[in-house]
Amino acid sequence: MTARSGGGDAVTGILAAERGATTIADRVVAKIAAHAAREALEGAPPDDGGTGESGTGAGRTGEGGARGTGGGVHGRPPQAAVVVHRDSARVRITLELGYPCDIGAQCAAVRRQVVRRLRTLAGMEVPEVAVQVERLHSPYTRGRDKSAGRVR
């Protein structure tokens, strides 16, 4: 058997463009984005997904990670909403953070990880990742009765 020029399959002679398409559902893209946000906040080095990169660095000192800075996943896990158009996805992540933490660094780590994972796993470009911090959780108020008032 010899390979045919023009991108055809050596066995069937069908051009790659005529064989079909792979479609990834929006909810799958949203799940990938939410999982990537959780990875970034936990500071856990995820598997590199074949990119040769080793995680976000979010858990390292000085990079605004979850460990030792009050950040991380608190309360509800991150939620994602996506709008997919062809090979492009616009993502909105809603999350809760621990207080005190470097909110800007946490959001930047989430953006980087979401873009990296969607490129690697879904082959999509991500021109926009909007991160909305819905709530901050303080270690001083966790588990306290809400009627007890403020902590000074």
PDB file of N, CA, C and O in Angstrom, residues 54-94:
ATOM      1  N   SER A  54       4.264  21.182  33.812  1.00  0.00           N
ATOM      2  CA  SER A  54       3.959  20.534  35.078  1.00  0.00           C
ATOM      3  C   SER A  54       3.141  21.431  35.977  1.00  0.00           C
ATOM      4  O   SER A  54       3.641  21.988  36.938  1.00  0.00           O
ATOM      5  N   GLY A  55       1.883  21.610  35.673  1.00  0.00           N
ATOM      6  CA  GLY A  55       0.964  22.301  36.563  1.00  0.00           C
ATOM      7  C   GLY A  55       0.993  23.803  36.414  1.00  0.00           C
ATOM      8  O   GLY A  55       1.625  24.369  35.534  1.00  0.00           O
ATOM      9  N   THR A  56       0.308  24.471  37.358  1.00  0.00           N
ATOM     10  CA  THR A  56       0.140  25.910  37.281  1.00  0.00           C
ATOM     11  C   THR A  56       1.136  26.660  38.121  1.00  0.00           C
ATOM     12  O   THR A  56       1.312  27.849  37.949  1.00  0.00           O
ATOM     13  N   GLY A  57       1.736  25.989  39.085  1.00  0.00           N
ATOM     14  CA  GLY A  57       2.604  26.694  40.010  1.00  0.00           C
ATOM     15  C   GLY A  57       1.815  27.430  41.064  1.00  0.00           C
ATOM     16  O   GLY A  57       2.365  28.190  41.835  1.00  0.00           O
ATOM     17  N   ALA A  58       0.515  27.220  41.117  1.00  0.00           N
ATOM     18  CA  ALA A  58      -0.321  27.977  42.045  1.00  0.00           C
ATOM     19  C   ALA A  58      -0.031  27.638  43.485  1.00  0.00           C
ATOM     20  O   ALA A  58      -0.294  28.433  44.364  1.00  0.00           O
ATOM     21  N   GLY A  59       0.527  26.473  43.762  1.00  0.00           N
ATOM     22  CA  GLY A  59       0.802  26.103  45.140  1.00  0.00           C
ATOM     23  C   GLY A  59       2.159  26.547  45.616  1.00  0.00           C
ATOM     24  O   GLY A  59       2.507  26.341  46.767  1.00  0.00           O
ATOM     25  N   ARG A  60       2.945  27.182  44.782  1.00  0.00           N
ATOM     26  CA  ARG A  60       4.293  27.605  45.156  1.00  0.00           C
ATOM     27  C   ARG A  60       4.254  28.948  45.842  1.00  0.00           C
ATOM     28  O   ARG A  60       3.436  29.801  45.568  1.00  0.00           O
ATOM     29  N   THR A  61       5.207  29.158  46.712  1.00  0.00           N
ATOM     30  CA  THR A  61       5.297  30.410  47.433  1.00  0.00           C
ATOM     31  C   THR A  61       5.557  31.553  46.468  1.00  0.00           C
ATOM     32  O   THR A  61       6.339  31.428  45.548  1.00  0.00           O
ATOM     33  N   GLY A  62       4.873  32.668  46.672  1.00  0.00           N
ATOM     34  CA  GLY A  62       5.108  33.853  45.870  1.00  0.00           C
ATOM     35  C   GLY A  62       4.285  33.925  44.598  1.00  0.00           C
ATOM     36  O   GLY A  62       4.366  34.903  43.889  1.00  0.00           O
ATOM     37  N   GLU A  63       3.500  32.906  44.296  1.00  0.00           N
ATOM     38  CA  GLU A  63       2.706  32.962  43.078  1.00  0.00           C
ATOM     39  C   GLU A  63       1.211  33.021  43.368  1.00  0.00           C
ATOM     40  O   GLU A  63       0.407  32.742  42.505  1.00  0.00           O
ATOM     41  N   GLY A  64       0.832  33.349  44.594  1.00  0.00           N
ATOM     42  CA  GLY A  64      -0.574  33.553  44.895  1.00  0.00           C
ATOM     43  C   GLY A  64      -1.375  32.278  44.946  1.00  0.00           C
ATOM     44  O   GLY A  64      -2.544  32.267  44.641  1.00  0.00           O
ATOM     45  N   GLY A  65      -0.749  31.186  45.330  1.00  0.00           N
ATOM     46  CA  GLY A  65      -1.436  29.911  45.334  1.00  0.00           C
ATOM     47  C   GLY A  65      -2.306  29.699  46.538  1.00  0.00           C
ATOM     48  O   GLY A  65      -2.405  30.521  47.432  1.00  0.00           O
ATOM     49  N   ALA A  66      -2.940  28.555  46.560  1.00  0.00           N
ATOM     50  CA  ALA A  66      -3.894  28.248  47.603  1.00  0.00           C
ATOM     51  C   ALA A  66      -3.215  27.875  48.901  1.00  0.00           C
ATOM     52  O   ALA A  66      -3.746  28.109  49.966  1.00  0.00           O
ATOM     53  N   ARG A  67      -2.050  27.305  48.848  1.00  0.00           N
ATOM     54  CA  ARG A  67      -1.413  26.802  50.056  1.00  0.00           C
ATOM     55  C   ARG A  67      -0.761  27.932  50.832  1.00  0.00           C
ATOM     56  O   ARG A  67       0.080  28.646  50.335  1.00  0.00           O
ATOM     57  N   GLY A  68      -1.168  28.055  52.084  1.00  0.00           N
ATOM     58  CA  GLY A  68      -0.531  29.002  52.964  1.00  0.00           C
ATOM     59  C   GLY A  68      -0.953  30.447  52.758  1.00  0.00           C
ATOM     60  O   GLY A  68      -0.453  31.317  53.428  1.00  0.00           O
ATOM     61  N   THR A  69      -1.847  30.758  51.846  1.00  0.00           N
ATOM     62  CA  THR A  69      -2.243  32.139  51.606  1.00  0.00           C
ATOM     63  C   THR A  69      -3.718  32.375  51.856  1.00  0.00           C
ATOM     64  O   THR A  69      -4.206  33.466  51.640  1.00  0.00           O
ATOM     65  N   GLY A  70      -4.449  31.345  52.278  1.00  0.00           N
ATOM     66  CA  GLY A  70      -5.863  31.519  52.540  1.00  0.00           C
ATOM     67  C   GLY A  70      -6.735  31.318  51.331  1.00  0.00           C
ATOM     68  O   GLY A  70      -7.941  31.416  51.411  1.00  0.00           O
ATOM     69  N   GLY A  71      -6.156  31.050  50.172  1.00  0.00           N
ATOM     70  CA  GLY A  71      -6.940  30.854  48.964  1.00  0.00           C
ATOM     71  C   GLY A  71      -7.479  29.448  48.910  1.00  0.00           C
ATOM     72  O   GLY A  71      -7.745  28.825  49.911  1.00  0.00           O
ATOM     73  N   GLY A  72      -7.647  28.934  47.740  1.00  0.00           N
ATOM     74  CA  GLY A  72      -8.094  27.557  47.581  1.00  0.00           C
ATOM     75  C   GLY A  72      -9.586  27.446  47.448  1.00  0.00           C
ATOM     76  O   GLY A  72     -10.306  28.431  47.400  1.00  0.00           O
ATOM     77  N   VAL A  73     -10.039  26.206  47.378  1.00  0.00           N
ATOM     78  CA  VAL A  73     -11.446  25.939  47.176  1.00  0.00           C
ATOM     79  C   VAL A  73     -12.134  25.913  48.533  1.00  0.00           C
ATOM     80  O   VAL A  73     -11.793  25.123  49.393  1.00  0.00           O
ATOM     81  N   HIS A  74     -13.077  26.798  48.739  1.00  0.00           N
ATOM     82  CA  HIS A  74     -13.870  26.857  49.961  1.00  0.00           C
ATOM     83  C   HIS A  74     -15.325  26.907  49.546  1.00  0.00           C
ATOM     84  O   HIS A  74     -15.670  27.537  48.563  1.00  0.00           O
ATOM     85  N   GLY A  75     -16.175  26.267  50.332  1.00  0.00           N
ATOM     86  CA  GLY A  75     -17.588  26.279  49.971  1.00  0.00           C
ATOM     87  C   GLY A  75     -17.823  25.442  48.733  1.00  0.00           C
ATOM     88  O   GLY A  75     -17.316  24.346  48.579  1.00  0.00           O
ATOM     89  N   ARG A  76     -18.556  25.992  47.817  1.00  0.00           N
ATOM     90  CA  ARG A  76     -18.925  25.319  46.584  1.00  0.00           C
ATOM     91  C   ARG A  76     -17.744  25.248  45.614  1.00  0.00           C
ATOM     92  O   ARG A  76     -16.978  26.193  45.514  1.00  0.00           O
ATOM     93  N   PRO A  77     -17.613  24.164  44.882  1.00  0.00           N
ATOM     94  CA  PRO A  77     -16.534  24.098  43.879  1.00  0.00           C
ATOM     95  C   PRO A  77     -16.808  25.077  42.736  1.00  0.00           C
ATOM     96  O   PRO A  77     -17.942  25.516  42.546  1.00  0.00           O
ATOM     97  N   PRO A  78     -15.787  25.425  41.970  1.00  0.00           N
ATOM     98  CA  PRO A  78     -15.985  26.357  40.863  1.00  0.00           C
ATOM     99  C   PRO A  78     -17.024  25.853  39.857  1.00  0.00           C
ATOM    100  O   PRO A  78     -17.108  24.659  39.582  1.00  0.00           O
ATOM    101  N   GLN A  79     -17.800  26.787  39.321  1.00  0.00           N
ATOM    102  CA  GLN A  79     -18.807  26.495  38.311  1.00  0.00           C
ATOM    103  C   GLN A  79     -18.384  27.202  37.025  1.00  0.00           C
ATOM    104  O   GLN A  79     -17.809  28.281  37.077  1.00  0.00           O
ATOM    105  N   ALA A  80     -18.692  26.604  35.883  1.00  0.00           N
ATOM    106  CA  ALA A  80     -18.314  27.193  34.604  1.00  0.00           C
ATOM    107  C   ALA A  80     -19.504  27.264  33.669  1.00  0.00           C
ATOM    108  O   ALA A  80     -20.338  26.364  33.635  1.00  0.00           O
ATOM    109  N   ALA A  81     -19.560  28.343  32.912  1.00  0.00           N
ATOM    110  CA  ALA A  81     -20.525  28.503  31.828  1.00  0.00           C
ATOM    111  C   ALA A  81     -19.711  28.854  30.587  1.00  0.00           C
ATOM    112  O   ALA A  81     -18.769  29.648  30.670  1.00  0.00           O
ATOM    113  N   VAL A  82     -20.042  28.244  29.466  1.00  0.00           N
ATOM    114  CA  VAL A  82     -19.265  28.463  28.246  1.00  0.00           C
ATOM    115  C   VAL A  82     -20.173  28.802  27.073  1.00  0.00           C
ATOM    116  O   VAL A  82     -21.339  28.418  27.042  1.00  0.00           O
ATOM    117  N   VAL A  83     -19.596  29.522  26.134  1.00  0.00           N
ATOM    118  CA  VAL A  83     -20.217  29.757  24.845  1.00  0.00           C
ATOM    119  C   VAL A  83     -19.197  29.288  23.821  1.00  0.00           C
ATOM    120  O   VAL A  83     -18.094  29.833  23.747  1.00  0.00           O
ATOM    121  N   VAL A  84     -19.565  28.250  23.073  1.00  0.00           N
ATOM    122  CA  VAL A  84     -18.652  27.658  22.106  1.00  0.00           C
ATOM    123  C   VAL A  84     -19.093  28.042  20.702  1.00  0.00           C
ATOM    124  O   VAL A  84     -20.273  27.941  20.363  1.00  0.00           O
ATOM    125  N   HIS A  85     -18.133  28.497  19.911  1.00  0.00           N
ATOM    126  CA  HIS A  85     -18.376  28.800  18.505  1.00  0.00           C
ATOM    127  C   HIS A  85     -17.225  28.207  17.711  1.00  0.00           C
ATOM    128  O   HIS A  85     -16.090  28.689  17.817  1.00  0.00           O
ATOM    129  N   ARG A  86     -17.511  27.137  16.992  1.00  0.00           N
ATOM    130  CA  ARG A  86     -16.512  26.388  16.227  1.00  0.00           C
ATOM    131  C   ARG A  86     -15.400  25.905  17.144  1.00  0.00           C
ATOM    132  O   ARG A  86     -15.647  25.119  18.022  1.00  0.00           O
ATOM    133  N   ASP A  87     -14.169  26.386  16.932  1.00  0.00           N
ATOM    134  CA  ASP A  87     -13.036  25.934  17.744  1.00  0.00           C
ATOM    135  C   ASP A  87     -12.632  26.969  18.777  1.00  0.00           C
ATOM    136  O   ASP A  87     -11.475  27.037  19.178  1.00  0.00           O
ATOM    137  N   SER A  88     -13.584  27.751  19.233  1.00  0.00           N
ATOM    138  CA  SER A  88     -13.315  28.820  20.186  1.00  0.00           C
ATOM    139  C   SER A  88     -14.342  28.749  21.322  1.00  0.00           C
ATOM    140  O   SER A  88     -15.514  28.485  21.082  1.00  0.00           O
ATOM    141  N   ALA A  89     -13.883  28.992  22.547  1.00  0.00           N
ATOM    142  CA  ALA A  89     -14.786  28.955  23.695  1.00  0.00           C
ATOM    143  C   ALA A  89     -14.570  30.195  24.558  1.00  0.00           C
ATOM    144  O   ALA A  89     -13.439  30.540  24.892  1.00  0.00           O
ATOM    145  N   ARG A  90     -15.651  30.855  24.901  1.00  0.00           N
ATOM    146  CA  ARG A  90     -15.618  31.950  25.879  1.00  0.00           C
ATOM    147  C   ARG A  90     -16.133  31.362  27.182  1.00  0.00           C
ATOM    148  O   ARG A  90     -17.186  30.731  27.206  1.00  0.00           O
ATOM    149  N   VAL A  91     -15.397  31.585  28.256  1.00  0.00           N
ATOM    150  CA  VAL A  91     -15.657  30.889  29.518  1.00  0.00           C
ATOM    151  C   VAL A  91     -15.923  31.897  30.627  1.00  0.00           C
ATOM    152  O   VAL A  91     -15.257  32.931  30.718  1.00  0.00           O
ATOM    153  N   ARG A  92     -16.898  31.588  31.482  1.00  0.00           N
ATOM    154  CA  ARG A  92     -17.160  32.352  32.700  1.00  0.00           C
ATOM    155  C   ARG A  92     -17.080  31.368  33.872  1.00  0.00           C
ATOM    156  O   ARG A  92     -17.812  30.389  33.919  1.00  0.00           O
ATOM    157  N   ILE A  93     -16.161  31.648  34.792  1.00  0.00           N
ATOM    158  CA  ILE A  93     -15.956  30.811  35.981  1.00  0.00           C
ATOM    159  C   ILE A  93     -16.481  31.570  37.187  1.00  0.00           C
ATOM    160  O   ILE A  93     -16.151  32.744  37.385  1.00  0.00           O
ATOM    161  N   THR A  94     -17.297  30.917  38.002  1.00  0.00           N
ATOM    162  CA  THR A  94     -17.788  31.484  39.251  1.00  0.00           C
ATOM    163  C   THR A  94     -17.204  30.648  40.380  1.00  0.00           C
ATOM    164  O   THR A  94     -17.308  29.419  40.359  1.00  0.00           O
TER     165      THR A  94
END
